[in-house]
Amino acid sequence: MKTGNFHAFSIFLTILATFFIAQAGLAATYYVSPDGTAAWSLCTSMYSPCSLATANANAVAGDVVVLRGGQYSMHIFPAHSGTSVNSRITYQAYAGETPIIANTTEAYGTYYHGITLGGRAYIKVDGVTVNAKGVPSGKYRPLMITHGGSYNEIVNCTIDGNGSAEIQIWDGVSSVPDTGTPCVHNWIHNSTIRNTGSVGADCNDNGGMQIGVPAYDKNSGNNTIENNVFYGGGHHNLETFTKYNVIRNNYFHHEGSMASPGGCPYGPDTNGKYGNRNIQIYDGYAEDGKYNLIEGNRFGHAGPPPDDDGGDGLTITAPKNIIRYNAIFNSLNNGVLFKTGYNSLADYNRFYNNTIYKSGRYKNAGDLWQ
């Protein structure tokens, strides 16, 4: 190589290396606390934390936002997205401490939220507790992934609806069905999702977790829900209307947990509270199949709803799913119900290597099994 060319090449490599070092230097760890007031440039020290609002506004791809313990009245809602799995924006609890998001004062749309990933991608939230206390009943979404929110990860979190809030993953457009940007490839794992349901004065049970919304969003699929504990849902702990989801190695139980308003057609559980089924795979679109994988879960108990004879352990109201290696037990009604829906049949499902036992208690009359 000629001397001039070699010199030019050396300069090019130096510039390139400087560029990558500068890019790497953009990512940093920032500290926030419930009473933090520092500027963004100063909160790289745990001794000068900033507020969660400041972190939401400034964090960019590769940044790690460390939340100190205590109660926050601000939701997690980053202004930016990450750019890849290896360059996420990460919100994580400080080691040994529990950040709690409650009494949130910032709304997204018509609801208050704990974790809001509207139109955001490659966000990771690790070790955070969300509690819906202090927010008007029915006006809270402790976790909302919407408007194309994709490739996000929720891990080691506790999501508590406090008996008045549900969780949704959907495209966020109700005016014209299936025209929004779907929410795909989200991963919720190793978390506890609880108390998302309630019974209204009209004896209608509401809440739970939804992936997609019937008649509005059938495309927010390819999500993975695994290694979680679900309990205290409303009409269900989990319901999906979309395709290619993996629901694996979770523990679902839905015995009596919802307060009774009194005067409902059917009596509550032995503890005076209502429950319902654990999950439903539903197809309200009369499509050719849903292709979800339901694998390695435990479903039990399933308790009495306020408007029916009993909750099922697992309800399949859609075709072409795989259900295998699950344990289904202590259901008030059917262990498994293959159900005809409004627009769909539960045909061509692959159901094998499941264990079903102690299901079919007659009405709400105690330990009378049929």
Tab-separated table of C-alpha atoms in Angstrom:
chain	number	residue	atom	x	y	z
A	1	MET	CA	0.000	0.000	0.000
A	2	LYS	CA	1.306	3.424	-0.901
A	3	THR	CA	2.230	5.750	1.939
A	4	GLY	CA	-0.464	8.283	1.056
A	5	ASN	CA	-3.175	5.639	0.798
A	6	PHE	CA	-2.043	4.027	4.055
A	7	HIS	CA	-2.172	7.393	5.803
A	8	ALA	CA	-5.676	8.079	4.489
A	9	PHE	CA	-6.801	4.604	5.528
A	10	SER	CA	-5.399	5.144	9.049
A	11	ILE	CA	-7.299	8.403	9.346
A	12	PHE	CA	-10.484	6.628	8.222
A	13	LEU	CA	-10.065	3.911	10.879
A	14	THR	CA	-9.424	6.527	13.550
A	15	ILE	CA	-12.575	8.428	12.611
A	16	LEU	CA	-14.580	5.201	12.540
A	17	ALA	CA	-13.316	4.114	15.960
A	18	THR	CA	-14.010	7.560	17.374
A	19	PHE	CA	-17.552	7.379	16.012
A	20	PHE	CA	-18.292	4.042	17.675
A	21	ILE	CA	-16.750	5.135	20.963
A	22	ALA	CA	-18.873	8.271	20.876
A	23	GLN	CA	-21.968	6.251	20.115
A	24	ALA	CA	-21.252	3.888	22.991
A	25	GLY	CA	-20.662	6.857	25.222
A	26	LEU	CA	-24.174	8.166	24.564
A	27	ALA	CA	-25.680	5.303	26.587
A	28	ALA	CA	-25.451	5.739	30.350
A	29	THR	CA	-27.035	4.773	33.651
A	30	TYR	CA	-29.281	7.348	35.287
A	31	TYR	CA	-30.846	7.342	38.750
A	32	VAL	CA	-34.329	8.508	39.681
A	33	SER	CA	-36.211	8.717	42.973
A	34	PRO	CA	-39.717	9.771	44.017
A	35	ASP	CA	-38.377	13.134	45.217
A	36	GLY	CA	-35.541	13.545	42.705
A	37	THR	CA	-34.978	17.031	41.306
A	38	ALA	CA	-31.603	16.930	39.547
A	39	ALA	CA	-31.105	17.811	35.908
A	40	TRP	CA	-30.701	14.926	33.477
A	41	SER	CA	-27.005	15.590	33.029
A	42	LEU	CA	-26.420	15.253	36.783
A	43	CYS	CA	-28.426	12.145	37.625
A	44	THR	CA	-25.753	9.718	36.483
A	45	SER	CA	-24.918	9.706	40.200
A	46	MET	CA	-27.205	7.916	42.630
A	47	TYR	CA	-26.609	10.785	45.038
A	48	SER	CA	-28.241	13.321	42.721
A	49	PRO	CA	-31.291	11.558	41.272
A	50	CYS	CA	-33.755	13.155	38.915
A	51	SER	CA	-37.509	12.645	38.677
A	52	LEU	CA	-39.215	9.903	36.692
A	53	ALA	CA	-40.736	12.606	34.477
A	54	THR	CA	-37.226	13.802	33.599
A	55	ALA	CA	-36.139	10.254	32.792
A	56	ASN	CA	-39.211	9.670	30.624
A	57	ALA	CA	-38.433	12.800	28.611
A	58	ASN	CA	-34.711	12.172	28.087
A	59	ALA	CA	-33.842	8.455	28.059
A	60	VAL	CA	-32.723	7.168	24.669
A	61	ALA	CA	-31.646	3.839	23.212
A	62	GLY	CA	-29.103	2.067	25.385
A	63	ASP	CA	-29.852	4.079	28.538
A	64	VAL	CA	-30.597	2.372	31.853
A	65	VAL	CA	-32.924	4.186	34.245
A	66	VAL	CA	-32.532	2.911	37.820
A	67	LEU	CA	-35.538	3.541	40.053
A	68	ARG	CA	-34.891	3.895	43.772
A	69	GLY	CA	-37.468	2.500	46.161
A	70	GLY	CA	-40.578	4.397	47.189
A	71	GLN	CA	-43.851	5.514	45.655
A	72	TYR	CA	-44.068	7.386	42.354
A	73	SER	CA	-47.156	9.250	41.142
A	74	MET	CA	-45.836	9.334	37.569
A	75	HIS	CA	-46.265	6.536	35.038
A	76	ILE	CA	-43.422	4.955	33.061
A	77	PHE	CA	-43.882	6.388	29.580
A	78	PRO	CA	-40.635	7.040	27.683
A	79	ALA	CA	-40.670	9.734	25.028
A	80	HIS	CA	-38.372	7.618	22.842
A	81	SER	CA	-37.983	3.996	21.799
A	82	GLY	CA	-35.004	1.739	21.883
A	83	THR	CA	-33.587	0.601	18.584
A	84	SER	CA	-32.954	-3.142	19.028
A	85	VAL	CA	-32.874	-5.949	21.561
A	86	ASN	CA	-29.278	-4.975	22.355
A	87	SER	CA	-30.059	-1.280	22.554
A	88	ARG	CA	-33.174	-0.985	24.649
A	89	ILE	CA	-34.275	1.691	27.063
A	90	THR	CA	-34.316	-0.121	30.400
A	91	TYR	CA	-36.173	0.865	33.548
A	92	GLN	CA	-35.044	-1.280	36.458
A	93	ALA	CA	-35.386	-1.352	40.218
A	94	TYR	CA	-32.372	-0.487	42.333
A	95	ALA	CA	-31.026	-3.694	43.894
A	96	GLY	CA	-32.916	-4.594	47.053
A	97	GLU	CA	-35.485	-1.788	46.693
A	98	THR	CA	-39.066	-1.706	45.390
A	99	PRO	CA	-40.249	1.219	43.272
A	100	ILE	CA	-44.051	1.456	43.387
A	101	ILE	CA	-46.125	3.367	40.862
A	102	ALA	CA	-49.447	4.404	42.410
A	103	ASN	CA	-51.811	7.388	42.517
A	104	THR	CA	-50.648	8.371	39.051
A	105	THR	CA	-51.639	11.858	38.010
A	106	GLU	CA	-50.695	11.678	34.327
A	107	ALA	CA	-53.272	10.305	31.891
A	108	TYR	CA	-52.782	8.722	28.475
A	109	GLY	CA	-55.974	9.093	26.476
A	110	THR	CA	-58.962	8.653	28.800
A	111	TYR	CA	-57.159	6.448	31.335
A	112	TYR	CA	-54.474	6.724	33.966
A	113	HIS	CA	-51.669	4.211	33.615
A	114	GLY	CA	-48.814	2.663	35.498
A	115	ILE	CA	-46.692	1.505	32.558
A	116	THR	CA	-47.632	3.028	29.195
A	117	LEU	CA	-45.937	1.806	26.034
A	118	GLY	CA	-47.995	3.583	23.409
A	119	GLY	CA	-46.133	3.511	20.131
A	120	ARG	CA	-42.903	2.560	21.904
A	121	ALA	CA	-40.580	-0.321	21.024
A	122	TYR	CA	-37.629	-2.038	22.673
A	123	ILE	CA	-38.463	-0.888	26.200
A	124	LYS	CA	-37.625	-3.133	29.170
A	125	VAL	CA	-39.203	-2.704	32.616
A	126	ASP	CA	-37.632	-4.830	35.342
A	127	GLY	CA	-38.646	-5.163	38.999
A	128	VAL	CA	-41.304	-2.447	39.224
A	129	THR	CA	-44.589	-2.694	41.172
A	130	VAL	CA	-47.686	-0.990	39.787
A	131	ASN	CA	-50.723	-0.524	42.040
A	132	ALA	CA	-53.981	1.057	40.922
A	133	LYS	CA	-54.856	2.415	44.365
A	134	GLY	CA	-55.919	6.032	44.551
A	135	VAL	CA	-57.313	6.122	40.990
A	136	PRO	CA	-61.070	6.152	40.205
A	137	SER	CA	-62.455	2.658	39.586
A	138	GLY	CA	-62.561	1.715	35.912
A	139	LYS	CA	-60.285	4.602	34.885
A	140	TYR	CA	-56.937	2.866	35.231
A	141	ARG	CA	-54.773	0.589	33.119
A	142	PRO	CA	-51.818	-0.625	35.196
A	143	LEU	CA	-50.159	-1.867	31.995
A	144	MET	CA	-51.068	-0.677	28.503
A	145	ILE	CA	-49.197	-1.611	25.336
A	146	THR	CA	-50.899	0.051	22.397
A	147	HIS	CA	-50.599	1.977	19.101
A	148	GLY	CA	-47.907	-0.305	17.725
A	149	GLY	CA	-45.984	-0.876	20.961
A	150	SER	CA	-43.766	-3.851	20.065
A	151	TYR	CA	-40.656	-5.780	21.130
A	152	ASN	CA	-41.104	-4.639	24.721
A	153	GLU	CA	-40.229	-6.690	27.811
A	154	ILE	CA	-41.911	-6.713	31.225
A	155	VAL	CA	-40.015	-8.868	33.743
A	156	ASN	CA	-39.954	-9.374	37.526
A	157	CYS	CA	-42.814	-6.919	37.939
A	158	THR	CA	-45.966	-6.940	40.060
A	159	ILE	CA	-48.966	-5.499	38.234
A	160	ASP	CA	-51.843	-4.973	40.690
A	161	GLY	CA	-55.147	-3.636	39.398
A	162	ASN	CA	-56.420	-3.156	42.963
A	163	GLY	CA	-59.746	-4.633	41.906
A	164	SER	CA	-60.588	-1.924	39.394
A	165	ALA	CA	-58.374	-2.090	36.326
A	166	GLU	CA	-57.524	-4.265	33.342
A	167	ILE	CA	-54.442	-4.789	31.184
A	168	GLN	CA	-54.523	-4.444	27.410
A	169	ILE	CA	-52.289	-5.130	24.446
A	170	TRP	CA	-54.061	-3.791	21.353
A	171	ASP	CA	-53.694	-1.359	18.470
A	172	GLY	CA	-55.733	1.383	20.165
A	173	VAL	CA	-58.064	2.164	17.258
A	174	SER	CA	-61.785	1.514	17.770
A	175	SER	CA	-63.239	3.741	15.062
A	176	VAL	CA	-62.308	1.492	12.114
A	177	PRO	CA	-61.477	-2.106	13.082
A	178	ASP	CA	-58.030	-3.497	12.366
A	179	THR	CA	-56.621	-0.294	10.912
A	180	GLY	CA	-54.233	0.560	13.738
A	181	THR	CA	-50.608	-0.505	14.042
A	182	PRO	CA	-50.585	-3.919	15.759
A	183	CYS	CA	-48.589	-4.593	18.918
A	184	VAL	CA	-46.355	-7.611	18.337
A	185	HIS	CA	-43.475	-9.571	19.865
A	186	ASN	CA	-43.975	-8.270	23.389
A	187	TRP	CA	-42.636	-10.494	26.188
A	188	ILE	CA	-44.204	-10.546	29.666
A	189	HIS	CA	-42.507	-13.012	31.983
A	190	ASN	CA	-41.601	-13.875	35.569
A	191	SER	CA	-44.158	-11.392	36.879
A	192	THR	CA	-47.298	-11.380	39.031
A	193	ILE	CA	-50.508	-9.999	37.525
A	194	ARG	CA	-53.334	-9.754	40.040
A	195	ASN	CA	-56.598	-8.114	41.084
A	196	THR	CA	-57.452	-6.805	37.625
A	197	GLY	CA	-61.159	-7.658	37.909
A	198	SER	CA	-64.286	-6.410	39.649
A	199	VAL	CA	-68.043	-7.001	39.761
A	200	GLY	CA	-70.275	-4.010	39.055
A	201	ALA	CA	-73.575	-3.130	40.664
A	202	ASP	CA	-75.260	-4.731	37.624
A	203	CYS	CA	-73.556	-8.056	38.504
A	204	ASN	CA	-71.401	-7.873	35.384
A	205	ASP	CA	-67.788	-8.928	35.928
A	206	ASN	CA	-65.175	-6.782	34.206
A	207	GLY	CA	-61.423	-6.705	33.812
A	208	GLY	CA	-58.618	-9.185	33.322
A	209	MET	CA	-55.922	-9.038	30.668
A	210	GLN	CA	-56.691	-8.817	26.946
A	211	ILE	CA	-54.513	-9.366	23.903
A	212	GLY	CA	-56.418	-7.772	21.059
A	213	VAL	CA	-60.011	-6.548	21.364
A	214	PRO	CA	-62.983	-8.306	19.734
A	215	ALA	CA	-64.214	-6.546	16.582
A	216	TYR	CA	-61.409	-3.960	16.895
A	217	ASP	CA	-58.015	-5.664	16.790
A	218	LYS	CA	-57.224	-9.166	15.594
A	219	ASN	CA	-53.625	-8.443	14.554
A	220	SER	CA	-51.685	-7.784	17.785
A	221	GLY	CA	-50.210	-11.270	17.906
A	222	ASN	CA	-46.866	-13.026	18.278
A	223	ASN	CA	-46.669	-12.075	21.953
A	224	THR	CA	-45.163	-14.337	24.629
A	225	ILE	CA	-46.672	-14.652	28.111
A	226	GLU	CA	-44.641	-17.057	30.249
A	227	ASN	CA	-43.589	-17.952	33.795
A	228	ASN	CA	-46.097	-15.569	35.386
A	229	VAL	CA	-48.667	-15.894	38.161
A	230	PHE	CA	-52.170	-14.600	37.380
A	231	TYR	CA	-55.049	-14.322	39.834
A	232	GLY	CA	-58.025	-12.130	40.612
A	233	GLY	CA	-59.014	-11.364	37.010
A	234	GLY	CA	-62.533	-10.284	36.085
A	235	HIS	CA	-64.334	-12.105	33.280
A	236	HIS	CA	-61.039	-13.971	32.845
A	237	ASN	CA	-57.445	-13.778	33.964
A	238	LEU	CA	-56.329	-13.674	30.325
A	239	GLU	CA	-58.160	-13.568	27.017
A	240	THR	CA	-56.714	-13.323	23.537
A	241	PHE	CA	-58.349	-12.601	20.200
A	242	THR	CA	-55.141	-12.693	18.155
A	243	LYS	CA	-52.816	-15.193	16.503
A	244	TYR	CA	-49.482	-16.879	17.148
A	245	ASN	CA	-49.222	-16.023	20.844
A	246	VAL	CA	-47.260	-18.277	23.202
A	247	ILE	CA	-48.833	-18.732	26.657
A	248	ARG	CA	-46.432	-20.984	28.510
A	249	ASN	CA	-45.520	-22.135	32.040
A	250	ASN	CA	-47.857	-19.734	33.850
A	251	TYR	CA	-49.934	-20.392	36.958
A	252	PHE	CA	-53.519	-19.130	36.663
A	253	HIS	CA	-56.050	-19.260	39.500
A	254	HIS	CA	-59.376	-17.463	39.717
A	255	GLU	CA	-61.256	-18.566	42.815
A	256	GLY	CA	-63.399	-16.046	44.695
A	257	SER	CA	-61.511	-12.726	44.838
A	258	MET	CA	-63.960	-10.041	43.639
A	259	ALA	CA	-66.244	-8.336	46.134
A	260	SER	CA	-69.942	-9.109	45.746
A	261	PRO	CA	-72.362	-6.201	45.198
A	262	GLY	CA	-75.191	-8.418	46.445
A	263	GLY	CA	-78.352	-9.539	44.678
A	264	CYS	CA	-76.617	-11.351	41.797
A	265	PRO	CA	-78.312	-14.329	40.050
A	266	TYR	CA	-75.710	-16.771	41.350
A	267	GLY	CA	-74.068	-16.981	44.706
A	268	PRO	CA	-70.415	-16.213	45.379
A	269	ASP	CA	-67.680	-18.632	46.400
A	270	THR	CA	-67.425	-20.005	49.907
A	271	ASN	CA	-65.500	-16.888	50.976
A	272	GLY	CA	-68.313	-14.575	49.812
A	273	LYS	CA	-66.469	-13.354	46.707
A	274	TYR	CA	-66.727	-14.073	42.984
A	275	GLY	CA	-64.266	-15.614	40.522
A	276	ASN	CA	-64.545	-16.894	36.961
A	277	ARG	CA	-62.640	-18.825	34.290
A	278	ASN	CA	-58.896	-18.620	33.920
A	279	ILE	CA	-58.285	-17.996	30.229
A	280	GLN	CA	-60.179	-17.966	26.962
A	281	ILE	CA	-58.834	-18.232	23.425
A	282	TYR	CA	-61.474	-16.455	21.385
A	283	ASP	CA	-62.094	-15.823	17.716
A	284	GLY	CA	-64.787	-13.252	17.083
A	285	TYR	CA	-63.859	-12.922	13.419
A	286	ALA	CA	-64.753	-16.353	12.035
A	287	GLU	CA	-61.236	-16.764	10.677
A	288	ASP	CA	-59.540	-19.991	9.684
A	289	GLY	CA	-57.506	-20.317	12.875
A	290	LYS	CA	-55.692	-18.663	15.733
A	291	TYR	CA	-52.552	-20.855	16.005
A	292	ASN	CA	-51.810	-20.043	19.639
A	293	LEU	CA	-49.619	-22.326	21.765
A	294	ILE	CA	-50.936	-23.017	25.291
A	295	GLU	CA	-48.271	-25.122	26.960
A	296	GLY	CA	-47.076	-26.171	30.417
A	297	ASN	CA	-49.521	-24.025	32.400
A	298	ARG	CA	-51.390	-24.742	35.629
A	299	PHE	CA	-55.062	-23.725	35.590
A	300	GLY	CA	-56.776	-23.929	38.979
A	301	HIS	CA	-58.893	-22.954	40.734
A	302	ALA	CA	-61.745	-21.475	38.684
A	303	GLY	CA	-64.566	-19.960	40.724
A	304	PRO	CA	-68.191	-18.840	40.425
A	305	PRO	CA	-69.012	-15.771	38.310
A	306	PRO	CA	-71.930	-13.567	39.375
A	307	ASP	CA	-74.064	-14.314	36.312
A	308	ASP	CA	-73.424	-17.991	35.548
A	309	ASP	CA	-73.258	-21.427	37.089
A	310	GLY	CA	-69.503	-21.683	37.192
A	311	GLY	CA	-66.115	-20.814	35.765
A	312	ASP	CA	-64.161	-23.079	33.444
A	313	GLY	CA	-60.503	-23.855	33.905
A	314	LEU	CA	-59.797	-23.227	30.222
A	315	THR	CA	-62.193	-22.103	27.482
A	316	ILE	CA	-61.345	-22.578	23.794
A	317	THR	CA	-63.632	-20.606	21.469
A	318	ALA	CA	-61.404	-20.599	18.409
A	319	PRO	CA	-59.985	-23.103	15.896
A	320	LYS	CA	-56.483	-24.432	15.257
A	321	ASN	CA	-54.633	-23.945	18.515
A	322	ILE	CA	-52.193	-26.276	20.265
A	323	ILE	CA	-52.982	-27.043	23.931
A	324	ARG	CA	-50.531	-29.455	25.558
A	325	TYR	CA	-48.774	-30.411	28.816
A	326	ASN	CA	-51.135	-28.344	31.004
A	327	ALA	CA	-52.595	-29.244	34.429
A	328	ILE	CA	-56.247	-28.184	34.820
A	329	PHE	CA	-57.879	-28.682	38.217
A	330	ASN	CA	-60.416	-27.422	40.780
A	331	SER	CA	-62.692	-25.807	38.208
A	332	LEU	CA	-66.166	-24.940	39.402
A	333	ASN	CA	-67.577	-25.902	36.008
A	334	ASN	CA	-65.754	-27.598	33.100
A	335	GLY	CA	-62.071	-28.293	33.322
A	336	VAL	CA	-61.934	-27.545	29.596
A	337	LEU	CA	-64.765	-26.168	27.468
A	338	PHE	CA	-64.586	-26.252	23.667
A	339	LYS	CA	-67.163	-23.596	22.942
A	340	THR	CA	-69.144	-22.258	20.003
A	341	GLY	CA	-68.718	-18.506	19.875
A	342	TYR	CA	-70.687	-15.773	18.154
A	343	ASN	CA	-68.729	-16.133	14.906
A	344	SER	CA	-66.509	-19.150	15.468
A	345	LEU	CA	-66.214	-22.847	16.217
A	346	ALA	CA	-63.592	-24.540	18.368
A	347	ASP	CA	-62.575	-26.902	15.572
A	348	TYR	CA	-59.263	-28.505	14.580
A	349	ASN	CA	-57.514	-27.833	17.873
A	350	ARG	CA	-54.666	-30.117	18.931
A	351	PHE	CA	-55.287	-31.076	22.561
A	352	TYR	CA	-52.952	-33.658	24.064
A	353	ASN	CA	-50.874	-34.641	27.114
A	354	ASN	CA	-52.979	-32.521	29.461
A	355	THR	CA	-54.072	-33.553	32.965
A	356	ILE	CA	-57.620	-32.654	34.052
A	357	TYR	CA	-58.908	-33.516	37.512
A	358	LYS	CA	-61.352	-32.471	40.238
A	359	SER	CA	-63.499	-30.300	37.997
A	360	GLY	CA	-67.276	-29.964	37.781
A	361	ARG	CA	-68.597	-28.808	41.151
A	362	TYR	CA	-72.376	-28.627	40.945
A	363	LYS	CA	-73.573	-25.009	40.980
A	364	ASN	CA	-72.184	-23.221	44.032
A	365	ALA	CA	-73.225	-25.807	46.604
A	366	GLY	CA	-69.879	-26.713	48.084
A	367	ASP	CA	-67.869	-29.836	47.419
A	368	LEU	CA	-70.456	-31.676	45.324
A	369	TRP	CA	-68.715	-32.860	42.178
A	370	GLN	CA	-70.252	-34.101	38.975
